């Protein structure tokens, strides 16, 4: 506070020596402060102690001088109005704010009371007659001075400070702005990039609060998009532009976003012309897109195409006349009169035409800022019926409250502020620097429209022979190809085709081939999956119909054989075939036939179990019968004489039925245990064929291994006993028939096993059913049918005498 007091004393001394300049100061009932960088410090000087600066000795900024005149015009227009503040006059105190750090005397002048600064004063008398401040222009300037205005809640309406930090009301409670924040500009830039498909871009920015904020917003905006930031660089007075431009060119970037104030952008573009940087698209921020000098610069066409985001250029009625009158009047004044620090323009050489033809950027924000303050004062003074209540004491708090609630029409705009103090009105123009040296409007971005963006590309004269330029690190992959990132940039990649069974969906993830579901398939290089064809053998399939018909025929044949054997039960042929055992064999063969019907239709757990359970169980009984029958024949003719006790035991204890019963019970137990532990279930084969799913049954051979082992053992025994009796009498030689049937059985299942290895289609189930039926027919056709033939067509051979003769001949042969 002591420092502020000393500065206040210094300020009082300066003001006592100053003489008011009408261009910078106008008296009125209420004063508005204004900060305009009519001149701009080109470099940063370091001092050992605080020093002020002579702004008039610095480079002149014509566009800022135009904004300065716009504020003067706005106040004069309001004072001449009969509807806005009718019996109240506004005055102003304007300062050339050319430096971020060396223009504090003007700031202290605005916040001083009776030439002294008294921070946090609670006295109602110690109130500055300045009700609000318009400015400052840049974000850095505003960040420097804003805390001093926030200290006493003095409203501050900026026309150019676009940094996001000012939207934080806890830090800047009395700050409002009539310029759109950086996030809106970045939104428009991003929309332009996506509209033209530019994905490989660079971002050059001023190395200050404004530029750094723009870079951060841009990086966050493109973070989850297909746009890559190939190169970024902060620009300041020490930047080596040739080196920067060379690095940028090496990155093969064709689109360059320049987010910087006009003086920085001028240095950059001039360096690009000098360094012969060609064939680029330059996207200008709103700070320099309406520059009047650069579009006419020699060689500007060589650098490529310049697009820009700009505040709409609104014609403000009466401004040109005001400038003409003001310049004519100022030339008649004494240019040597003394001026307060920061109120010396030294711009007598600037003509009215120069001002009227200058860059109009941020003119409407200045105009609307002054009008917003005037309308707030109008509300605070309760103006109505052509008069204002001048007895009301207006303070900064009242003006601030009214400012926040602003809602008034101005040049077809409705001026409002949101809760952050940001403008809730306006739009942006998209401009193109045409060959005539003008910034031609080619599009618009309206923030308050259902279709905010529009651009007429046909108006843009592209450098690339009229075609829209491209900007990418790698060309986009063809359909069906996935990207494989190369290096640190997502935009740099190679393309790999998606293999069979996968597809690429670029809207979800352009870098990964997605596997199809088990129920889907895809060819190589697919962008989607197709449903697989579900295949199984229906009951209506022609092959299934033939096999099922064969199964029913088999049942009919076994029934016919059983009837024939029943009528000829006491004949030698039936007895030699097994007698009562024949009926058991025929019954088991018929029951085994049940399995055939479950190989067709859509598989279920029950179907899968019944495919082999009846066959394995009852076919075991059949084989056991043939084992016993083969053993009996060999025993009678070859073993009985050598082992009479064995024949006696076999006859006494009905050994044949005992073995058959043991075999049946053993097989029943093993099958029950196997299917209980690991039952056969439906199985979808999604591996064999990519375009279809084969419905089948999952066979667990471990679960039925014991059953198969028992079946194989019976086959081996049957084959051994049958082979031993191959030389027995012809009518007693069932062993030969059994041997032949077993060979057919083994050959059938070898063929099926081979087919199963080579072929995995749905018809393998038809082949399996055919193998089962063939196994049943082998015994019926080659064991029972020859006997039926003798019974029906050769009855002379079905006599006791015929069989006795065969036995006698066999005995003579063996004895010899």
Tab-separated table of C-alpha atoms in Angstrom, residues 576-578 581-582 585 619 622-634 714-726 728 730 732-746 775 778-784 786-787:
chain	number	residue	atom	x	y	z
A	576	UNK	CA	-26.911	-124.087	-36.922
A	577	UNK	CA	-27.423	-120.289	-37.164
A	578	UNK	CA	-27.850	-120.076	-33.407
A	581	UNK	CA	-29.860	-116.667	-30.151
A	582	UNK	CA	-30.847	-115.630	-33.697
A	585	UNK	CA	-29.362	-110.907	-32.561
A	619	UNK	CA	-24.441	-103.808	-31.195
A	622	UNK	CA	-24.882	-108.693	-31.279
A	623	UNK	CA	-21.094	-109.043	-31.299
A	624	UNK	CA	-21.201	-110.972	-28.018
A	625	UNK	CA	-23.700	-113.383	-29.616
A	626	UNK	CA	-21.433	-113.865	-32.619
A	627	UNK	CA	-18.409	-114.369	-30.333
A	628	UNK	CA	-20.302	-117.049	-28.464
A	629	UNK	CA	-21.617	-118.588	-31.691
A	630	UNK	CA	-18.112	-118.689	-33.211
A	631	UNK	CA	-16.697	-120.197	-30.047
A	632	UNK	CA	-19.407	-122.881	-29.920
A	633	UNK	CA	-18.726	-124.024	-33.466
A	634	UNK	CA	-14.973	-124.233	-32.879
A	714	UNK	CA	-15.453	-108.487	-28.925
A	715	UNK	CA	-14.622	-107.869	-32.584
A	716	UNK	CA	-11.158	-109.322	-32.118
A	717	UNK	CA	-12.435	-112.423	-30.294
A	718	UNK	CA	-15.144	-112.919	-32.853
A	719	UNK	CA	-12.611	-112.602	-35.657
A	720	UNK	CA	-10.198	-115.066	-33.982
A	721	UNK	CA	-12.838	-117.752	-33.354
A	722	UNK	CA	-14.324	-117.257	-36.800
A	723	UNK	CA	-10.930	-117.636	-38.464
A	724	UNK	CA	-10.288	-120.837	-36.488
A	725	UNK	CA	-13.421	-122.389	-37.972
A	726	UNK	CA	-12.876	-121.458	-41.577
A	728	UNK	CA	-15.497	-126.573	-40.923
A	730	UNK	CA	-20.096	-125.864	-45.221
A	732	UNK	CA	-21.855	-125.394	-40.142
A	733	UNK	CA	-19.400	-122.835	-41.378
A	734	UNK	CA	-21.105	-119.674	-39.971
A	735	UNK	CA	-17.579	-118.666	-39.020
A	736	UNK	CA	-16.799	-117.761	-42.611
A	737	UNK	CA	-19.880	-115.590	-42.840
A	738	UNK	CA	-19.092	-113.916	-39.533
A	739	UNK	CA	-15.510	-113.281	-40.636
A	740	UNK	CA	-16.701	-111.680	-43.849
A	741	UNK	CA	-19.215	-109.545	-41.938
A	742	UNK	CA	-16.476	-108.368	-39.574
A	743	UNK	CA	-14.215	-107.436	-42.460
A	744	UNK	CA	-17.030	-105.376	-43.962
A	745	UNK	CA	-17.607	-103.743	-40.559
A	746	UNK	CA	-13.943	-102.822	-40.133
A	775	UNK	CA	-22.740	-102.148	-40.038
A	778	UNK	CA	-23.539	-106.474	-43.112
A	779	UNK	CA	-24.782	-109.083	-40.635
A	780	UNK	CA	-28.296	-109.170	-41.989
A	781	UNK	CA	-27.229	-109.636	-45.604
A	782	UNK	CA	-24.191	-111.871	-45.199
A	783	UNK	CA	-25.184	-113.947	-42.183
A	784	UNK	CA	-28.970	-114.289	-42.134
A	786	UNK	CA	-27.988	-116.973	-47.049
A	787	UNK	CA	-29.808	-119.085	-44.482
